[in-house]
């Protein structure tokens, strides 16, 4: 087909160069596609890694639920999904970019060779044409010279005045010119035949062959780019089943989400085992008698600084697990005794707020609930637990159900440790037997010390297992029903049983020396360092509502109070609620109650938190 373009040699050369440019452009396109695939895969992997749970963190515990496990499976499948895009990039690089780059280099060399042959053939035919033209001009010149010589001879022969010698000489010259013309004619004829043969060979053999090779080269290029485009699609199609499998796994993980199972896991994780609180007794304020609070009430008797234990026939419910811990401890740590009067040197009129020595009176139950919802005191006991590290060894600071789980986990952990130690002991025993049978392999006495250590370790671990199993049996024995009615302890009981009172119990002692919770539940009132401390640390401090200036020096010796020096400026975080106490803060870690009559308060509703 390209034979018909033999007179368009230059245009054909430009077209083939354009074909190579198209191929190089396609290579560049595929290369950029592979870079996009790699970048996309990298971003997917980074995204999956970003949302993976961190090891040994609280997040890792959250992935036990079916919904979070499904999300984790999605992240893993997205990682595999990214891997398939990396496969696309690798295959396109090797099967298309690399192959086409090599082919382009070969194509350029082949094209260069073909057009070099074409130019060489063109130059050869042009040379033959020049030779023919030269022979033709020589023949024409010799013919003209022969005619002139012949005419001169005839002129000389007709002239009678010319000598015979001159005529002979003119005749010989004419013959010579005729001979030269004949020779030029023969040469021209030979050159013409040769040129015609070369021209026929050029246009019917050499040029068609060269053009045929160029056509085949161009068709191979076209076929190659088409195959590359087909490979481009096949590379994508090959990973579709695997990508589909990844998506199927994501769908399967989503279908595995079980809301009932997750709800049950939440129940198992946070179930305390406590019973609901009992009914609150009716308090009759119409009777002129001293107010008495029932066992299940949240408020304390504060008439004369003593507490009267009450016993009921019903099982006493524990109310505190159902109330936010910091609200409860606010009641436990707030001073409820009358504040001391100002120093005698100052008159009541000198106190800006007036004498604040209110009579001790019983507060309605609604007021006590308001204190639950509004007060946020510093919980020194829980803070000290946080700084002190771990809780009790028997996990008695946990609710019964949580304690049972912790004890069971501890028993299982100790049993695993025992099994490891026993496996090591068995291995060392076998090694010792080998050493005894083959002394050249080692000294049997060298493992005796390690065997003794392992035996001691196993014995210690077994004792630990027995101890924790005893606690576990105790918890499991009383967990189904808790009907024992613990007694409310007073300051007198504390004096008689100092060993049974810990630092946390002291934090619950009110300024008048009475306790607000029973002694038998001291361990249950502790907050475990692992389960509850984070909630206290995340608690936002109370915002300041103003400032105050200390008018007198106050030595805060009772729990919940804070010492101030005369003239000191402090922040107010809670107004006097009628009991004669104002809650103030010195800095982030120091806050407490002072008598209202000891300070001059400047309220500012726009004040920010300290």
XYZ file of C-alpha atoms in Angstrom:
610
model
C 0.000 0.000 0.000
C 2.782 2.396 0.820
C 4.176 1.810 -2.735
C 1.622 4.307 -3.974
C 3.267 6.872 -1.674
C 6.734 6.514 -3.226
C 6.612 10.108 -4.285
C 5.684 11.106 -0.678
C 8.860 9.908 0.932
C 9.247 12.994 3.145
C 5.628 12.971 4.309
C 5.896 9.282 5.150
C 8.976 10.007 7.211
C 7.074 12.658 9.172
C 4.124 10.307 9.720
C 6.255 7.520 11.148
C 7.909 10.004 13.496
C 4.439 11.092 14.623
C 3.582 7.426 15.298
C 6.602 7.110 17.597
C 5.568 10.311 19.379
C 2.085 8.853 19.964
C 3.632 5.704 21.423
C 5.837 7.737 23.762
C 2.823 9.791 24.827
C 0.942 6.604 25.697
C 3.924 5.367 27.708
C 3.901 8.621 29.660
C 0.152 8.242 30.262
C 0.565 4.720 31.660
C 3.493 5.828 33.814
C 1.413 8.592 35.370
C -1.425 6.114 35.938
C 0.964 3.813 37.845
C 2.087 6.750 39.987
C -1.549 7.532 40.788
C -2.165 3.900 41.729
C 0.870 3.876 44.014
C -0.143 7.146 45.633
C -3.704 5.897 46.124
C -2.464 2.634 47.632
C -0.148 4.548 49.972
C -2.959 6.833 51.103
C -5.238 3.841 51.700
C -2.558 2.100 53.765
C -1.932 5.255 55.789
C -5.669 5.641 56.336
C -5.962 2.044 57.513
C -2.934 2.433 59.788
C -4.272 5.712 61.215
C -7.448 4.070 62.473
C -5.863 0.820 63.665
C -6.084 0.413 67.476
C -2.884 1.210 69.296
C -1.331 -1.726 71.094
C -1.678 -1.882 74.881
C -4.133 1.003 74.855
C -7.726 1.489 75.893
C -8.707 1.469 72.218
C -7.592 -2.142 71.912
C -10.109 -3.180 74.560
C -12.902 -1.499 72.611
C -12.364 -3.866 69.665
C -13.971 -6.780 71.455
C -17.435 -5.669 70.331
C -18.798 -7.032 67.068
C -19.274 -3.558 65.575
C -15.702 -2.491 66.299
C -14.380 -5.882 65.175
C -16.239 -5.363 61.904
C -14.602 -1.960 61.589
C -11.197 -3.544 62.267
C -11.908 -6.149 59.579
C -12.811 -3.301 57.223
C -9.473 -1.629 57.947
C -7.605 -4.879 57.254
C -9.501 -5.433 54.025
C -8.765 -1.864 52.968
C -5.101 -2.703 53.463
C -5.502 -5.659 51.090
C -7.504 -3.422 48.760
C -4.559 -1.024 48.671
C -2.280 -3.965 47.897
C -4.260 -4.701 44.742
C -3.724 -1.159 43.520
C -0.015 -1.700 44.088
C -0.306 -4.864 41.964
C -1.965 -2.799 39.210
C 0.920 -0.341 39.311
C 3.566 -3.085 39.237
C 1.933 -4.983 36.364
C 1.420 -1.856 34.283
C 5.024 -0.863 34.852
C 6.413 -4.253 33.842
C 3.953 -5.269 31.095
C 3.307 -1.900 29.455
C 5.744 0.842 30.410
C 8.875 -1.292 30.412
C 7.980 -3.279 27.292
C 6.900 -0.252 25.281
C 9.997 1.706 26.278
C 12.236 -1.054 24.909
C 10.055 -1.373 21.812
C 10.274 2.375 21.130
C 14.054 2.200 21.154
C 14.004 -0.734 18.697
C 11.408 1.058 16.561
C 13.542 4.166 16.308
C 16.546 2.119 15.166
C 14.485 0.202 12.595
C 12.889 3.376 11.242
C 16.275 5.016 10.978
C 17.620 2.027 9.033
C 14.699 1.931 6.577
C 14.791 5.610 5.769
C 18.565 5.441 5.441
C 18.142 2.708 2.803
C 15.463 4.775 1.073
C 17.698 7.838 0.935
C 20.591 5.721 -0.318
C 18.457 4.314 -3.155
C 17.247 7.791 -3.973
C 20.792 9.090 -4.105
C 21.833 6.165 -6.347
C 19.094 6.800 -8.926
C 19.918 10.486 -8.877
C 23.572 9.661 -9.569
C 22.556 7.452 -12.487
C 20.401 10.234 -13.844
C 23.311 12.661 -13.650
C 25.547 10.213 -15.525
C 22.879 9.849 -18.216
C 22.565 13.606 -18.546
C 26.322 13.996 -18.830
C 26.517 11.291 -21.517
C 23.645 12.864 -23.378
C 25.239 16.329 -23.353
C 28.563 14.883 -24.531
C 26.849 13.023 -27.366
C 25.014 16.196 -28.347
C 28.214 18.199 -28.289
C 30.110 15.624 -30.384
C 27.321 15.538 -32.952
C 27.423 19.302 -33.321
C 31.203 19.230 -33.634
C 30.933 16.515 -36.315
C 28.407 18.615 -38.298
C 30.641 21.683 -38.153
C 33.669 19.628 -39.257
C 31.665 18.171 -42.144
C 30.503 21.589 -43.260
C 34.057 22.938 -43.060
C 35.354 20.028 -45.167
C 32.720 20.589 -47.786
C 33.538 24.282 -47.880
C 37.257 23.607 -48.209
C 36.639 20.996 -50.921
C 34.548 23.439 -53.019
C 37.049 26.231 -52.767
C 39.568 26.106 -55.669
C 41.955 28.329 -53.883
C 42.530 25.802 -51.086
C 45.357 23.391 -51.416
C 44.822 19.744 -51.679
C 46.623 19.226 -48.368
C 44.266 21.550 -46.571
C 41.292 19.748 -48.051
C 42.695 16.392 -46.934
C 43.298 17.761 -43.484
C 39.688 19.047 -43.281
C 38.430 15.696 -44.501
C 40.381 13.813 -41.833
C 39.116 16.230 -39.155
C 35.525 15.656 -40.277
C 36.006 11.889 -40.135
C 37.485 12.160 -36.588
C 34.552 14.214 -35.415
C 32.124 11.742 -36.914
C 33.918 8.911 -35.132
C 33.776 10.775 -31.812
C 30.073 11.400 -32.330
C 29.547 7.696 -33.014
C 31.445 6.831 -29.827
C 29.418 9.345 -27.782
C 26.276 7.935 -29.288
C 27.238 4.418 -28.264
C 28.155 5.600 -24.738
C 24.946 7.561 -24.428
C 22.948 4.546 -25.616
C 24.690 2.306 -23.103
C 24.211 4.817 -20.264
C 20.580 5.252 -21.176
C 19.945 1.518 -21.103
C 21.726 1.272 -17.766
C 19.732 4.151 -16.310
C 16.461 2.724 -17.509
C 17.371 -0.578 -15.894
C 18.393 1.141 -12.638
C 15.299 3.276 -12.658
C 13.076 0.258 -13.184
C 14.905 -1.543 -10.403
C 14.570 1.502 -8.160
C 10.874 2.117 -8.603
C 9.750 -1.469 -8.900
C 12.081 -3.291 -6.552
C 14.177 -1.259 -4.087
C 11.708 1.461 -3.155
C 8.731 -0.925 -2.872
C 10.779 -3.202 -0.609
C 11.794 -0.298 1.590
C 8.274 1.057 1.714
C 6.954 -2.408 2.491
C 9.313 -2.658 5.467
C 8.251 0.785 6.648
C 4.612 -0.222 6.324
C 5.198 -3.416 8.310
C 7.066 -1.430 10.969
C 4.219 1.079 11.224
C 1.600 -1.673 11.390
C 3.547 -3.443 14.135
C 3.595 -0.161 16.052
C -0.159 0.210 15.678
C -0.756 -3.411 16.726
C 1.586 -2.992 19.683
C -0.168 0.084 21.028
C -3.521 -1.695 20.638
C -2.199 -4.720 22.573
C -0.888 -2.401 25.263
C -4.311 -0.831 25.633
C -5.800 -4.297 25.931
C -3.205 -5.188 28.576
C -4.073 -1.929 30.332
C -7.644 -3.170 30.740
C -6.626 -6.757 31.565
C -4.368 -5.626 34.415
C -7.354 -3.927 36.009
C -9.638 -6.867 35.273
C -7.263 -9.361 36.902
C -7.532 -7.710 40.325
C -11.310 -7.251 40.187
C -11.995 -10.732 41.705
C -9.619 -10.041 44.591
C -11.048 -6.555 45.132
C -14.507 -8.106 45.000
C -13.401 -10.619 47.627
C -12.185 -7.755 49.839
C -15.555 -6.070 49.469
C -17.309 -9.373 50.196
C -15.270 -9.713 53.391
C -16.250 -6.185 54.405
C -19.888 -7.067 53.768
C -19.478 -10.294 55.735
C -17.916 -8.370 58.630
C -20.793 -5.894 58.545
C -23.300 -8.740 58.620
C -21.547 -10.225 61.642
C -22.447 -7.192 63.762
C -24.669 -8.455 66.564
C -26.314 -5.749 68.628
C -27.573 -8.218 71.213
C -24.105 -9.643 71.735
C -22.604 -6.156 72.100
C -25.271 -5.204 74.601
C -24.567 -8.364 76.590
C -20.845 -7.583 76.576
C -21.557 -4.102 77.930
C -23.646 -5.670 80.681
C -20.894 -8.151 81.525
C -18.238 -5.426 81.480
C -19.996 -2.980 83.785
C -22.350 -5.143 85.883
C -21.524 -4.460 89.526
C -23.728 -7.012 91.255
C -25.198 -4.422 93.626
C -28.861 -4.493 94.438
C -31.098 -1.472 93.778
C -31.643 0.857 96.750
C -34.520 0.329 99.073
C -37.454 2.677 99.563
C -36.842 5.994 101.278
C -38.824 6.386 104.492
C -41.286 9.212 104.846
C -39.976 12.078 106.967
C -42.721 13.806 108.879
C -41.828 17.445 109.487
C -45.130 18.147 111.226
C -44.051 16.344 114.374
C -41.982 18.398 116.840
C -39.438 15.676 117.147
C -35.890 15.205 116.115
C -35.541 14.298 112.474
C -34.454 10.752 111.822
C -33.266 9.582 108.472
C -33.838 6.041 107.260
C -31.064 3.697 106.281
C -31.703 4.162 102.582
C -31.739 8.001 102.767
C -28.852 9.940 101.283
C -28.537 12.565 104.081
C -26.989 12.268 107.517
C -28.356 13.181 110.908
C -26.504 16.279 111.989
C -28.413 17.384 115.082
C -25.749 16.976 117.727
C -22.778 15.706 115.746
C -23.604 12.026 116.443
C -25.086 9.453 114.111
C -27.599 6.857 115.193
C -27.360 3.531 113.388
C -30.666 2.228 112.089
C -31.510 -1.316 111.270
C -34.362 -2.371 109.009
C -35.878 -5.677 108.187
C -35.422 -5.121 104.439
C -32.155 -5.719 102.616
C -30.330 -2.390 102.546
C -29.762 -1.245 98.967
C -26.659 0.565 97.908
C -27.503 3.831 96.283
C -24.028 5.073 95.486
C -23.252 2.847 92.491
C -26.153 4.489 90.643
C -24.970 8.060 91.281
C -21.965 9.737 89.755
C -19.020 9.214 92.064
C -17.914 12.815 92.358
C -21.463 13.852 93.364
C -21.516 11.296 96.154
C -18.101 12.224 97.429
C -19.193 15.851 97.434
C -21.634 14.851 100.163
C -19.020 12.790 101.904
C -16.409 15.529 102.007
C -18.474 18.748 102.402
C -18.351 20.159 105.955
C -21.791 20.107 107.555
C -20.927 21.375 111.024
C -21.549 25.026 111.961
C -18.664 27.287 110.928
C -16.649 28.912 113.716
C -17.520 32.525 114.538
C -15.143 35.308 113.500
C -12.380 36.288 115.936
C -13.597 38.273 118.941
C -11.502 41.264 117.953
C -13.785 42.026 115.068
C -17.341 43.102 115.396
C -19.990 41.503 113.233
C -20.602 44.809 111.538
C -17.024 44.800 110.303
C -17.677 41.717 108.290
C -18.958 42.689 104.834
C -21.087 39.592 104.512
C -22.463 39.894 107.961
C -22.161 37.295 110.719
C -22.542 33.923 109.088
C -23.088 31.454 111.910
C -26.279 29.781 110.880
C -28.083 27.425 113.136
C -27.648 23.812 112.327
C -30.891 22.661 110.834
C -32.084 19.687 108.950
C -32.152 20.102 105.183
C -34.928 18.672 103.060
C -34.072 15.682 100.926
C -34.446 17.715 97.738
C -31.672 20.016 98.934
C -29.402 17.006 99.374
C -30.166 15.868 95.810
C -29.308 19.359 94.600
C -25.943 18.993 96.256
C -25.496 15.731 94.370
C -26.111 17.517 91.090
C -24.235 20.791 91.672
C -21.204 20.228 93.890
C -17.854 19.012 92.510
C -15.367 18.803 95.393
C -11.819 17.619 95.316
C -11.798 13.938 96.196
C -8.598 13.596 98.122
C -9.128 9.912 98.748
C -9.538 9.063 95.088
C -6.656 11.335 94.104
C -4.431 9.582 96.593
C -5.508 6.251 95.157
C -4.491 7.499 91.727
C -1.098 8.638 92.887
C -0.638 5.599 95.066
C -0.793 3.164 92.112
C -2.696 -0.110 92.323
C -5.688 -0.980 94.491
C -5.988 -3.820 97.006
C -4.641 -7.194 96.023
C -8.017 -8.893 96.476
C -9.758 -6.265 94.309
C -12.085 -5.497 97.191
C -12.368 -1.963 95.881
C -14.466 -3.238 92.966
C -18.159 -4.099 92.831
C -18.823 -7.816 93.384
C -19.308 -8.785 89.737
C -16.277 -6.853 88.546
C -14.254 -8.238 91.442
C -15.221 -11.781 90.465
C -14.059 -11.185 86.906
C -10.755 -9.692 88.022
C -10.145 -12.572 90.422
C -10.965 -15.110 87.720
C -8.577 -13.386 85.323
C -5.873 -13.412 87.997
C -6.402 -17.132 88.669
C -6.208 -17.913 84.940
C -3.067 -15.804 84.603
C -1.402 -17.562 87.547
C -2.342 -20.962 86.124
C -0.715 -20.020 82.820
C 2.411 -18.918 84.676
C 2.458 -22.225 86.555
C 2.170 -24.123 83.284
C 5.097 -22.174 81.806
C 7.250 -22.874 84.854
C 6.299 -26.569 84.741
C 7.183 -26.752 81.042
C 10.585 -25.226 81.790
C 11.077 -27.665 84.673
C 10.188 -30.636 82.457
C 12.600 -29.460 79.778
C 15.424 -28.997 82.299
C 14.664 -32.427 83.808
C 15.010 -34.036 80.371
C 18.237 -32.114 79.806
C 19.576 -33.320 83.152
C 18.738 -36.923 82.231
C 20.644 -36.492 78.957
C 23.633 -35.034 80.821
C 23.555 -37.962 83.271
C 23.507 -40.493 80.438
C 26.075 -38.569 78.378
C 28.395 -36.635 80.715
C 30.434 -35.363 77.773
C 27.438 -33.243 76.681
C 27.327 -31.249 79.920
C 27.344 -31.196 83.709
C 24.105 -32.476 85.223
C 24.710 -30.504 88.409
C 24.664 -27.242 86.475
C 20.851 -27.374 86.110
C 20.088 -28.277 89.739
C 20.071 -24.650 90.865
C 17.648 -23.646 88.113
C 15.412 -26.631 88.884
C 15.306 -25.572 92.528
C 14.345 -22.045 91.535
C 11.598 -23.349 89.286
C 10.253 -25.540 92.089
C 10.137 -22.567 94.447
C 8.449 -20.441 91.815
C 5.819 -23.105 91.157
C 5.116 -23.432 94.880
C 4.757 -19.668 95.277
C 2.431 -19.488 92.296
C 0.305 -22.328 93.669
C -0.034 -20.541 96.976
C -1.075 -17.413 95.072
C -3.645 -19.446 93.147
C -5.044 -20.863 96.373
C -5.283 -17.379 97.857
C -7.096 -15.921 94.858
C -9.305 -18.992 94.523
C -10.328 -18.478 98.149
C -11.305 -14.892 97.447
C -13.065 -16.017 94.283
C -15.036 -18.643 96.192
C -15.979 -16.016 98.768
C -17.262 -13.665 96.059
C -19.101 -16.379 94.164
C -20.647 -17.610 97.378
C -22.197 -14.276 98.306
C -22.785 -12.799 94.863
C -26.243 -14.297 94.156
C -27.846 -12.776 97.219
C -26.648 -9.973 99.480
C -29.046 -9.965 102.437
C -26.590 -9.138 105.187
C -27.514 -5.820 106.768
C -24.275 -3.940 107.492
C -24.259 -1.457 110.294
C -23.544 2.238 109.890
C -20.349 3.013 111.747
C -19.704 6.122 113.815
C -16.651 7.896 115.044
C -16.798 5.829 118.253
C -16.419 2.621 116.193
C -13.439 4.155 114.450
C -11.742 4.778 117.761
C -12.339 1.156 118.793
C -11.284 -0.325 115.420
C -8.445 1.813 114.060
C -7.075 -1.047 111.994
C -10.244 -1.291 109.934
C -10.170 2.320 108.819
C -8.085 3.337 105.841
C -7.157 6.704 104.398
C -10.194 6.732 102.144
C -12.477 6.334 105.148
C -10.817 9.283 106.787
C -11.540 11.342 103.700
C -15.212 10.550 104.179
C -15.260 11.760 107.769
C -17.191 14.993 108.172
C -15.904 17.859 110.341
C -18.108 16.750 113.226
C -16.366 13.366 113.376
C -19.196 11.147 112.113
C -19.150 8.827 109.131
C -21.570 8.946 106.246
C -21.149 5.318 105.133
C -20.942 1.961 106.884
C -17.561 0.522 107.823
C -18.286 -2.874 106.335
C -18.474 -1.311 102.902
C -15.205 0.621 103.089
C -13.545 -1.557 100.514
C -16.514 -1.120 98.193
C -16.231 2.649 98.443
C -12.668 2.651 97.111
C -12.254 3.438 93.478
C -9.946 1.115 91.531
C -6.985 2.821 89.998
C -7.673 1.291 86.624
C -11.446 1.617 86.221
C -12.482 4.920 87.777
C -9.416 7.150 87.962
C -9.637 8.206 84.362
C -13.125 9.526 84.930
C -11.923 11.681 87.815
C -8.968 12.967 85.835
C -11.237 13.944 82.976
C -13.602 15.828 85.352
C -13.681 19.518 84.524
C -12.985 21.808 87.514
C -15.790 24.011 88.752
C -15.757 27.459 87.143
C -15.027 30.416 89.355
C -17.980 32.687 90.087
C -15.999 35.463 91.727
C -13.153 36.286 94.091
C -12.851 36.778 97.816
C -10.492 38.310 100.325
C -9.714 36.600 103.622
C -10.610 38.920 106.498
C -9.150 36.634 109.157
C -6.753 33.726 109.317
C -8.544 30.358 109.306
C -6.868 27.066 110.145
C -8.751 24.430 108.165
C -8.189 21.369 110.319
C -11.311 19.401 109.425
C -11.658 17.408 106.271
C -13.110 19.433 103.396
C -11.879 22.777 104.722
C -8.897 24.810 103.566
C -6.538 27.084 105.506
C -6.380 30.757 104.529
C -4.256 33.671 105.713
C -5.585 37.145 106.477
C -5.558 39.370 103.392
C -5.163 36.465 100.949
C -7.097 36.691 97.644
C -8.796 33.488 96.448
C -11.363 32.332 93.901
C -14.979 31.577 94.820
C -16.405 28.455 93.186
C -19.553 27.911 95.293
C -21.695 30.379 97.254
C -22.936 29.932 100.756
C -26.055 27.750 100.590
C -27.253 28.802 104.002
C -25.006 26.531 106.069
C -22.380 29.229 106.718
C -19.683 27.780 104.453
C -18.298 29.152 101.176
C -16.288 27.010 98.804
C -13.071 28.596 97.476
C -10.042 27.631 95.407
C -6.448 28.713 95.812
C -5.053 26.977 92.732
C -5.799 23.964 90.590
C -4.967 21.444 93.324
C -6.153 23.307 96.459
C -9.799 24.001 97.166
C -12.154 23.623 100.106
C -14.615 25.335 102.441
C -14.087 28.345 104.724
C -16.567 30.103 107.003
C -18.488 32.701 105.027
C -17.965 35.243 107.798
C -14.188 34.951 107.370
C -14.130 36.219 103.789
C -15.354 39.163 101.747
C -16.927 37.858 98.526
C -16.940 39.675 95.175
C -19.183 37.779 92.757
C -18.582 38.008 89.029
C -20.773 35.935 86.760
C -18.466 36.516 83.778
C -15.400 35.195 85.570
C -13.588 32.337 83.813
C -12.454 29.140 85.454
C -9.098 29.158 87.152
